[in-house]
Structures are given as C-alpha cells and as structure tokens.
PDB file of C-alpha atoms in Angstrom:
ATOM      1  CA  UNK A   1       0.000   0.000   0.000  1.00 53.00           C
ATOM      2  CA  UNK A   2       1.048   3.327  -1.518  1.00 57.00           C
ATOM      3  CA  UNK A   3       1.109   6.090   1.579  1.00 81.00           C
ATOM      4  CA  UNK A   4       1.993   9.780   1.742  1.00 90.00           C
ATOM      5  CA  UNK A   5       2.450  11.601   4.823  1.00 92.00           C
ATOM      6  CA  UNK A   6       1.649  15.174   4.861  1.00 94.00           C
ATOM      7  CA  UNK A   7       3.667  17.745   7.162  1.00 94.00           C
ATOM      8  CA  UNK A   8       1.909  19.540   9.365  1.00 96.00           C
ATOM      9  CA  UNK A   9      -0.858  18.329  10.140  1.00 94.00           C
ATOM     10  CA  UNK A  10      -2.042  21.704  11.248  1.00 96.00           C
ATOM     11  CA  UNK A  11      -0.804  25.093  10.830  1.00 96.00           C
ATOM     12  CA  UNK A  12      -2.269  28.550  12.124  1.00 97.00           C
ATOM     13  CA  UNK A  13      -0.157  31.589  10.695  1.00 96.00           C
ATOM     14  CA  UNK A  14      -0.895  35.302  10.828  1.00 97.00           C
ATOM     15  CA  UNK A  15      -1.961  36.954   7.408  1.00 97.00           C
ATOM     16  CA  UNK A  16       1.338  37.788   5.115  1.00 97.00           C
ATOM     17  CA  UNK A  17       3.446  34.844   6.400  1.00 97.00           C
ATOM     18  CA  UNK A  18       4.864  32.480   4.389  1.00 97.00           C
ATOM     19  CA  UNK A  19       4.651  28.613   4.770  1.00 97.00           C
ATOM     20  CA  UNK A  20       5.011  25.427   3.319  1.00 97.00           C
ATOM     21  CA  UNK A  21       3.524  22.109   3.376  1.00 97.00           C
ATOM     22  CA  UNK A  22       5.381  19.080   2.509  1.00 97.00           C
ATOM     23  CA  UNK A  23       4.459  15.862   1.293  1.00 96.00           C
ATOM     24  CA  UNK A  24       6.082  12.466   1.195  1.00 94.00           C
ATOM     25  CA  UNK A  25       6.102   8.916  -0.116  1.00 91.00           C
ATOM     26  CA  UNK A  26       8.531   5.730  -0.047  1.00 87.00           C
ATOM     27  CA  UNK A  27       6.965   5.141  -3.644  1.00 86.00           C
ATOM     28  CA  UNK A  28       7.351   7.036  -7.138  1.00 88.00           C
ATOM     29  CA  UNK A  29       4.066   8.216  -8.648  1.00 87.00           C
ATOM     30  CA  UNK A  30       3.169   9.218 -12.033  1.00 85.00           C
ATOM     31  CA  UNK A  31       1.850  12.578 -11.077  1.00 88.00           C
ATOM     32  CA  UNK A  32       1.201  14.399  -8.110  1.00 91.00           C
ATOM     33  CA  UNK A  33      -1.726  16.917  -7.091  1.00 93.00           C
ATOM     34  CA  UNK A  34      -2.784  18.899  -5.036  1.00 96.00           C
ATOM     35  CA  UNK A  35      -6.477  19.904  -3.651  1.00 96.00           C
ATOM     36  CA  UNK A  36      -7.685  22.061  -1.619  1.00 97.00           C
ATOM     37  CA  UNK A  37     -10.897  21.537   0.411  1.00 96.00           C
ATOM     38  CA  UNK A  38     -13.795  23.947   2.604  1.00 94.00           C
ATOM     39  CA  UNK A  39     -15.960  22.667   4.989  1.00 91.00           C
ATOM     40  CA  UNK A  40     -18.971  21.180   3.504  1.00 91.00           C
ATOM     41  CA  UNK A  41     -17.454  20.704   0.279  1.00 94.00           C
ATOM     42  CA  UNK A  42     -15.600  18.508  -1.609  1.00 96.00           C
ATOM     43  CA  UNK A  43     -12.151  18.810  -2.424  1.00 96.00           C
ATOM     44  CA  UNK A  44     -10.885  20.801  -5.310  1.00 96.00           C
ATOM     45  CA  UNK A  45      -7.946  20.311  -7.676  1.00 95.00           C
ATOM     46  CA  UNK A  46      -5.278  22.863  -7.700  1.00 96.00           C
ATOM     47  CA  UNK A  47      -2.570  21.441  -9.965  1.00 94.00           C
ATOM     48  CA  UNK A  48      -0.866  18.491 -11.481  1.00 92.00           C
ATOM     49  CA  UNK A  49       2.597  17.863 -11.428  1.00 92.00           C
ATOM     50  CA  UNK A  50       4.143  15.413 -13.844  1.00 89.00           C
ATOM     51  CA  UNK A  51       7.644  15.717 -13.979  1.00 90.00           C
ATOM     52  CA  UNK A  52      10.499  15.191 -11.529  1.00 91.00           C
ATOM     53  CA  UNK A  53      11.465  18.329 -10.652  1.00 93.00           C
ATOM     54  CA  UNK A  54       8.723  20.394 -12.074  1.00 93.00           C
ATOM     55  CA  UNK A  55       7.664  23.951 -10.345  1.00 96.00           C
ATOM     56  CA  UNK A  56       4.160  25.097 -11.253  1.00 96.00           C
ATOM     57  CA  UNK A  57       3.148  28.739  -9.772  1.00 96.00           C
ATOM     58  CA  UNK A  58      -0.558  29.735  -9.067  1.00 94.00           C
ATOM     59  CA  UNK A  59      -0.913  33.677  -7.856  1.00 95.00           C
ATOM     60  CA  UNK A  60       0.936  33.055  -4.709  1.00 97.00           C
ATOM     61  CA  UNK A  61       1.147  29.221  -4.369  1.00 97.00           C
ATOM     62  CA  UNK A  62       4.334  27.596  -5.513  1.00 97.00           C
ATOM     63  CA  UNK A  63       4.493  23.906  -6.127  1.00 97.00           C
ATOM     64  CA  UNK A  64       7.505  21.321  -6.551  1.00 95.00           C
ATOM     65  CA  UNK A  65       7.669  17.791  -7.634  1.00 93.00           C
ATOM     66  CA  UNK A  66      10.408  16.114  -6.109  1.00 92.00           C
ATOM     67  CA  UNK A  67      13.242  14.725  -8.423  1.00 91.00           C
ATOM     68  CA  UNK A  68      12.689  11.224  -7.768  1.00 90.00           C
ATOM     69  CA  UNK A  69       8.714  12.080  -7.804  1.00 89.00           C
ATOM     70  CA  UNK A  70       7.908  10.445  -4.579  1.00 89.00           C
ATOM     71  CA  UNK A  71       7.334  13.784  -2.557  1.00 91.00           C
ATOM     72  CA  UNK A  72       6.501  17.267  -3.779  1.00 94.00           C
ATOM     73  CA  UNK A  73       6.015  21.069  -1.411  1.00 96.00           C
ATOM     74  CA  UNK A  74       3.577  23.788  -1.412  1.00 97.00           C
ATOM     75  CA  UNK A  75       4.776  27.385  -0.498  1.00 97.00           C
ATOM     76  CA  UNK A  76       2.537  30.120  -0.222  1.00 97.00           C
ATOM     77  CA  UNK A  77       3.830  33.603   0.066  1.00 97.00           C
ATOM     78  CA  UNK A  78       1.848  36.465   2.430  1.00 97.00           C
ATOM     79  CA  UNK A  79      -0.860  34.379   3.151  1.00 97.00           C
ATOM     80  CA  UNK A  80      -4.499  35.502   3.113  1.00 97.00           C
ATOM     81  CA  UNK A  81      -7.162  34.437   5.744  1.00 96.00           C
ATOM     82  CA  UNK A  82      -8.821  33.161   1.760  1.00 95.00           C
ATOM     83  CA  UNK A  83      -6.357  30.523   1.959  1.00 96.00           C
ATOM     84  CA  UNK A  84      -7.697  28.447   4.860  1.00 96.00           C
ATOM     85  CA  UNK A  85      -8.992  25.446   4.052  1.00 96.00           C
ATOM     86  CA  UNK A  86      -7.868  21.607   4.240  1.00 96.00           C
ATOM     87  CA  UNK A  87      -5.078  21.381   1.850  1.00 97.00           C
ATOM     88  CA  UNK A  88      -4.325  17.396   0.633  1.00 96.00           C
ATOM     89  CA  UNK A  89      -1.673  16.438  -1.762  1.00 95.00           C
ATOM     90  CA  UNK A  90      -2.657  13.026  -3.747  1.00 93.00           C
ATOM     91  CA  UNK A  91      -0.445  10.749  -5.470  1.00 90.00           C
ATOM     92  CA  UNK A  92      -1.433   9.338  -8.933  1.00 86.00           C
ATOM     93  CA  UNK A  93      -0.823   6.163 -10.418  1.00 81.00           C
ATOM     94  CA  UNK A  94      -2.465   5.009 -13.754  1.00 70.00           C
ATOM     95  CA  UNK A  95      -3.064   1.746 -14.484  1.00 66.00           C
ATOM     96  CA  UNK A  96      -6.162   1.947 -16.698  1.00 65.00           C
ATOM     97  CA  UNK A  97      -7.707   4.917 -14.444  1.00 70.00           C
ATOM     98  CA  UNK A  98      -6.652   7.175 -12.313  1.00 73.00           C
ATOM     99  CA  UNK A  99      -5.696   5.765  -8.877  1.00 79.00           C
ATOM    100  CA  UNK A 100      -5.386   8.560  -6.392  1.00 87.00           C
ATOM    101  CA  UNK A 101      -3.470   7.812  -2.896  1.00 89.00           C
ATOM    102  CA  UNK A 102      -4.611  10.883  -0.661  1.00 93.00           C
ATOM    103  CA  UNK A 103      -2.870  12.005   1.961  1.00 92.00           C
ATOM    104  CA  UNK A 104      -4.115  13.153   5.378  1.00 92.00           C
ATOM    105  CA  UNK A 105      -4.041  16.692   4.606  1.00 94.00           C
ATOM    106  CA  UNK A 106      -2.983  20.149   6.197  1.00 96.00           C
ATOM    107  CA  UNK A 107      -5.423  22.157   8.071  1.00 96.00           C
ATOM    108  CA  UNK A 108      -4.144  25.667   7.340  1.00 97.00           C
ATOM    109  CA  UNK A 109      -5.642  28.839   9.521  1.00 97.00           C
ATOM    110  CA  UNK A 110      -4.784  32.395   8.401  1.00 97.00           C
ATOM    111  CA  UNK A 111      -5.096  34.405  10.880  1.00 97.00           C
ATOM    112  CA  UNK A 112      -6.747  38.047   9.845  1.00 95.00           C
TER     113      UNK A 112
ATOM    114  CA  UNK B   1     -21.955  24.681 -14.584  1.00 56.00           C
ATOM    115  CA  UNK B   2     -24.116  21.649 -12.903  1.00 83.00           C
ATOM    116  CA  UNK B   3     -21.519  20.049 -10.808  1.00 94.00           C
ATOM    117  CA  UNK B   4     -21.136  16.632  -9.144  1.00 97.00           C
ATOM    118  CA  UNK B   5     -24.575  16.828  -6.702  1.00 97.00           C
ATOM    119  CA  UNK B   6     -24.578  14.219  -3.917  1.00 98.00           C
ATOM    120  CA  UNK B   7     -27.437  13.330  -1.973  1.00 97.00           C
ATOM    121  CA  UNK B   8     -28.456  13.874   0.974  1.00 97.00           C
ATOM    122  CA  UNK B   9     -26.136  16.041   2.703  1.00 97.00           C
ATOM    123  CA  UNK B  10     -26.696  15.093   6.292  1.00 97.00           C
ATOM    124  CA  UNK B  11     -27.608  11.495   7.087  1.00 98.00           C
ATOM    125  CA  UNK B  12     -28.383  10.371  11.132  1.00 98.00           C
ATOM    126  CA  UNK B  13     -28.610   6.664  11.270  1.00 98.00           C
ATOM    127  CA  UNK B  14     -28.973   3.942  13.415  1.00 97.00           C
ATOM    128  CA  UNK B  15     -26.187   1.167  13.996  1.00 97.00           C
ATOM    129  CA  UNK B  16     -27.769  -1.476  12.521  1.00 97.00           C
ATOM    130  CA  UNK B  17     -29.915  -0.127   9.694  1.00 98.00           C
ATOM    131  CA  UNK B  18     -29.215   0.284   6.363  1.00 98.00           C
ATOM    132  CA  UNK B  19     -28.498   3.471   4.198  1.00 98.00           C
ATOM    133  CA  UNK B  20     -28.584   4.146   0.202  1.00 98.00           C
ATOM    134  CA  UNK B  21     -26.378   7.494  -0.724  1.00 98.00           C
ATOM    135  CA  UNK B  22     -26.651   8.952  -4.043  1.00 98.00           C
ATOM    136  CA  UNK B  23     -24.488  10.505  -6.775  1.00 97.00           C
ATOM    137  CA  UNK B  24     -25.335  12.925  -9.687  1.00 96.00           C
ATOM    138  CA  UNK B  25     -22.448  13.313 -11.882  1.00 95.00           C
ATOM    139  CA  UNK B  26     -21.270  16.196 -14.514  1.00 94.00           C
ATOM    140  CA  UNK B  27     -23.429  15.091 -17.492  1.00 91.00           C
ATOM    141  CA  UNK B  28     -20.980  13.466 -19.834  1.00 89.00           C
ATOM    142  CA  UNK B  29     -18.391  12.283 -17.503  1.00 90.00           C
ATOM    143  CA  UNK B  30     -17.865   8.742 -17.934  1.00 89.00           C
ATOM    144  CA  UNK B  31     -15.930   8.138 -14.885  1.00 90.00           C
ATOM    145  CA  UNK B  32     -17.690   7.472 -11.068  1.00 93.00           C
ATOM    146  CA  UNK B  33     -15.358   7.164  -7.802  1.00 94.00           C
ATOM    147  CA  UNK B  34     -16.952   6.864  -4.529  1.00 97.00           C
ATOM    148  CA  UNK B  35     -14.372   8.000  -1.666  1.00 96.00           C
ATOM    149  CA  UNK B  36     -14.954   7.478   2.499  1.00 97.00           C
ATOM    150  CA  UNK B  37     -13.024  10.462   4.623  1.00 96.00           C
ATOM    151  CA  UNK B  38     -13.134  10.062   8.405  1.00 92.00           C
ATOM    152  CA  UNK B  39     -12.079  12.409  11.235  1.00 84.00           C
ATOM    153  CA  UNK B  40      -7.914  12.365  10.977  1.00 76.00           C
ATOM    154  CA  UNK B  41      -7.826  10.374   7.732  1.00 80.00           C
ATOM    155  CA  UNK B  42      -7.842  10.612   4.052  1.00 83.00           C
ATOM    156  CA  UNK B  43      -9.639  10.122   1.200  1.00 92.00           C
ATOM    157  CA  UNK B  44      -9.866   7.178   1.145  1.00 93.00           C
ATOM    158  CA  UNK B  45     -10.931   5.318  -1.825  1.00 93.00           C
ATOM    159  CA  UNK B  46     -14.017   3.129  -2.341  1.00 95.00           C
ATOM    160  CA  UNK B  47     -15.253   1.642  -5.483  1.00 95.00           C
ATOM    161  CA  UNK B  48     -14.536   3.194  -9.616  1.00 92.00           C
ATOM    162  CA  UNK B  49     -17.189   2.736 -12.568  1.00 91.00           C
ATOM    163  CA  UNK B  50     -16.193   3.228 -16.064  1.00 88.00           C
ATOM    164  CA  UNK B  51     -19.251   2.999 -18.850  1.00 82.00           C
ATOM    165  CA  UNK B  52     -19.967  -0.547 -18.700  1.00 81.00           C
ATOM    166  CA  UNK B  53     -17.199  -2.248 -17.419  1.00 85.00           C
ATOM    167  CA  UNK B  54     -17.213  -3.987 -14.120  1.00 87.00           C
ATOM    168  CA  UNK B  55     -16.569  -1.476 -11.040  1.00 90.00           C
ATOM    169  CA  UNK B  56     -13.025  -1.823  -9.322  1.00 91.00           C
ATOM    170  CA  UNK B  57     -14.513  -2.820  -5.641  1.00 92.00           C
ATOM    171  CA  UNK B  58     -11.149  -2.805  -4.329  1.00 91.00           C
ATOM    172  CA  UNK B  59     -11.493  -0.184  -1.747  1.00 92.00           C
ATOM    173  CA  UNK B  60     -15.013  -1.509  -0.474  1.00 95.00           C
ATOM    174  CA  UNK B  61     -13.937  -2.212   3.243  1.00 94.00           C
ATOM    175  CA  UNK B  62     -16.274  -5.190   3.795  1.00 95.00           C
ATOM    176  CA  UNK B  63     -19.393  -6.878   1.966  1.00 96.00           C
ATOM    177  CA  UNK B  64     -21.684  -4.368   3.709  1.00 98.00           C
ATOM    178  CA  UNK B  65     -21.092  -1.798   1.457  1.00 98.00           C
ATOM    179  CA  UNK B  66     -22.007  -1.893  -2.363  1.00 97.00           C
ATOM    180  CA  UNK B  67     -22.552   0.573  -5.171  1.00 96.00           C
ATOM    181  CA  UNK B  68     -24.583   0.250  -8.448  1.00 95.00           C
ATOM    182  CA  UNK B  69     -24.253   3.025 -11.423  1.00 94.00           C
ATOM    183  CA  UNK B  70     -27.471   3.298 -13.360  1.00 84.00           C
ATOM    184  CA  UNK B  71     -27.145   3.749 -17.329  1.00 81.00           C
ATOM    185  CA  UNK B  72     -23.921   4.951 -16.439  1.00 77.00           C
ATOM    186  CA  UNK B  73     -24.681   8.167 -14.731  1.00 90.00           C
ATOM    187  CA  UNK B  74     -26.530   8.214 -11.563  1.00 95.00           C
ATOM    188  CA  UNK B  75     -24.277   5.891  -8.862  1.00 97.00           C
ATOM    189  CA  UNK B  76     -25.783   4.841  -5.483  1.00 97.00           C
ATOM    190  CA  UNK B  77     -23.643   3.650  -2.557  1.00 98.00           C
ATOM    191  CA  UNK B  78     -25.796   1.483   0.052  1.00 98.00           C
ATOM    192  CA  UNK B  79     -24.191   0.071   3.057  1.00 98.00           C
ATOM    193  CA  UNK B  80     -26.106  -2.615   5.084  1.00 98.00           C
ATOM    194  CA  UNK B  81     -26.385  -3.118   8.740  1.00 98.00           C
ATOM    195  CA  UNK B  82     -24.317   0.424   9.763  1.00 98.00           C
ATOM    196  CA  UNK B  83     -21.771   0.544  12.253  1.00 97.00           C
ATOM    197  CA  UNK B  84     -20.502   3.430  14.193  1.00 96.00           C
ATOM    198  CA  UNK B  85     -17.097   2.855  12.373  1.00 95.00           C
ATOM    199  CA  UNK B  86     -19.250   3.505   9.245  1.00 97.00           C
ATOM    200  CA  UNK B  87     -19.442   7.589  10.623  1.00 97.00           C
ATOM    201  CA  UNK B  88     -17.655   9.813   7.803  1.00 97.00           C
ATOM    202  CA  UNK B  89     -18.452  12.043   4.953  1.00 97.00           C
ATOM    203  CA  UNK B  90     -18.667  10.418   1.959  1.00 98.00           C
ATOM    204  CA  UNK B  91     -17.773  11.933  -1.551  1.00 98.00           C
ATOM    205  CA  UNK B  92     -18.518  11.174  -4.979  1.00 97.00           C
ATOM    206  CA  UNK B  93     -15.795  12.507  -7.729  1.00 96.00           C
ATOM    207  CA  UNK B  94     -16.372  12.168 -11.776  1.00 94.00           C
ATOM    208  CA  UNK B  95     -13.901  12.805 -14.594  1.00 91.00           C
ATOM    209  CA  UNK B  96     -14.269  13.089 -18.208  1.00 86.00           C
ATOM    210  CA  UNK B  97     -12.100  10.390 -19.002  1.00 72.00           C
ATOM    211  CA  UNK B  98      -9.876   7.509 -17.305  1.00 65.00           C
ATOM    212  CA  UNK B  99      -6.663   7.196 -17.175  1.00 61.00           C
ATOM    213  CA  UNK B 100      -4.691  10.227 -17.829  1.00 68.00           C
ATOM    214  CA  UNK B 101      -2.314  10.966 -15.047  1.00 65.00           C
ATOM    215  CA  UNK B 102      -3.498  14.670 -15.354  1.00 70.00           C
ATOM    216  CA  UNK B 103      -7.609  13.579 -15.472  1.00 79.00           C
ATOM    217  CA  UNK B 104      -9.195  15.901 -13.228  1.00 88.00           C
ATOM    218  CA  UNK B 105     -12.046  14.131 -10.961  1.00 92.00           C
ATOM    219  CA  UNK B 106     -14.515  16.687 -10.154  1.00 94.00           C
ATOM    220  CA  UNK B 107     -16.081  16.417  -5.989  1.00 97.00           C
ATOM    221  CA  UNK B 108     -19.299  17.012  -5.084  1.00 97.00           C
ATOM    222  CA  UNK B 109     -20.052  18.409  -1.742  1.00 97.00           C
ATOM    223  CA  UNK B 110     -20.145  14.667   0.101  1.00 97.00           C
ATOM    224  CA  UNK B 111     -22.364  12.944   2.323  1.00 98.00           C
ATOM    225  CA  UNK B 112     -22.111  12.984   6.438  1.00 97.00           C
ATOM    226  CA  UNK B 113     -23.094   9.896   7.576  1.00 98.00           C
ATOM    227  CA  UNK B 114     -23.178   9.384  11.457  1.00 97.00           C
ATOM    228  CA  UNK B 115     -24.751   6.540  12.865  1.00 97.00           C
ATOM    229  CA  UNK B 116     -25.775   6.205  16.330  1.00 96.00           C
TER     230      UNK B 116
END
C-alpha cells in the first residue's frame, strides 16, 4: 500500500506569512496533485505535477515535484485568511484509471 | 456549470440499519469514484465505474457496502447493517475520461453519515 504523509498536520499563521507544506512517499508516482478543500465541500484540484522536478506557480502558491517524484512542497507567500482550508496532496498512479493515494491533509488557519 | 450533486447532505442513522447514498455526476463524464473520509484520515478510496465495465470494488472495506451506477450516470452507494465505524463524509468525484495521469475528478459536496 502506496502512503503519503503530509507535514503539518495543522498550521495557524498570521496573514502575510509564508509557509510550506510538505508531502512524502517511499513510492514514485506518475503525477502528483494537489487539492484544496472547505468545509462542507468537496475537495478541489489545484494542480498536477508530472515531472520530476517540475515547479508550477498559481498567484501566490508555488508547487515542486520532487526529483525522484515520490514527494513534492507547497509554499505560499503572504498568506491571506482566503487561503484556509484543508489542503491534501494526492499521489497518482495510472493503471487503466486514475488511482489517487490521498494524503491526510494540512489544516491551514490564516489568521486576519 | 451543474456540478457533481450528492445526496443527501446530512444522514443520522442507526447502527444497525441500512443506508442508500446517491451521486449525480457532470453530465458526460464517464468516470464514477466513490471515496470514504473520516475524522484524521484521508480520502480514502471506495469503489470506480467506467461505462460498462465492471466497477473496481477494491477499496469496499467489507461486503456491507455496495454501489450500483445506473445507465452509467446516476451511482448509489448502500451500506447494510451500519456501524458506528461507518461515521464519515462520503464523496462522490467524476472525470471526463480515465486514465490520464493529469484527469481531473470533479467532488461534489459529500455525504455525512453518522450513525448512532
């Protein structure tokens, strides 16, 4: 069984900080992405990332694929209270559909 | 858009009874996962329909639980005899198309299921 452990678990930052989340595997994965989920709702896909090494930007969220594509980061610069929410990173495998390993998640609180 | 519309949002149960949750996906999305996510773990994976083919019911944790798809668009989840370990929110996801390591699997909003 395919895990991936997210770190933290829970983060509460003041608005404008910076952070990052990590995420981590013993196994390679095709892809990587990353969701990011409200209460009440379902999760929501932020990016994919493909290739070892790869850096994909969105606004102020920065994410890395590893170089051996078993763990991958997300860094978000001055953080808004907008980005709290349940962030997950999920690893993808496919072998005739898309098999998604989830991890945990980070609960992120931005603090106005 | 019509998103992914699950049905209904809040469910109170008791142990022992049995439940039937329901999934509306994007019209045209050929692709139906059911996921399970309890308090301090992830997503966990279920059961995947594709068109016609026989559902992967790898992730079904034990023969209570089941899922049918309906002329491949409307899915229901029903699991028999609930337990309290059975408590979480429960989310249905569609995608356009399998396979693709870049697919994107739409949620819906989940069901909470607690049973008492």
């Amino acid at each position: 069984t395919q895990l991936l452990e997210q770190s933290p678990q829970f983060l509460s930052i003041q608005e404008g900080e910076n952070l990052t989340v990590y995420c981590n595997s013993s196994s390679v994965f095709s892809s990587l992405q990353w969701y990011r989920q409200e209460p009440g709702e379902g999760p929501v896909l932020l990016v994919t990332v493909v290739t070892g090494g790869e850096v994909k930007k969105l606004k102020r969220l920065t994410f890395q694929f590893g170089d051996a594509r078993k763990d991958s980061s997300l860094h978000i610069t001055a953080a808004q209270p907008g980005d709290t929410g349940l962030y997950l990173c999920a690893g993808v495998d496919s072998g005739g559909y898309q098999k998604v390993t989830f991890g945990i998640g980070t609960k992120l609180q931005v603090i106005p | 858009g019509a998103g992914v519309s699950q049905s209904p949002s809040n469910k109170v149960t008791e142990k022992g009874k049995d439940v039937e949750l329901r999934c509306d996906p994007i019209s045209g999305h050929t692709a139906l996962y059911w996921y399970r996510q309890s308090l301090g773990q992830g997503l966990e994976f279920l059961i995947y329909f594709q068109g016609n083919s026989a559902p992967d019911k790898s992730g079904l944790p034990s023969d209570r639980f089941s899922a049918e798809r309906t002329g491949g668009s409307v899915s229901t989840l029903t699991i028999q005899r609930t337990q309290q370990e059975d408590s979480a929110v429960y989310l249905c996801a569609s995608s356009l198309a399998p396979g693709g390591v870049t697919d994107t699997q739409y949620f819906g909003p989940g069901t909470r299921l607690t049973v008492l």
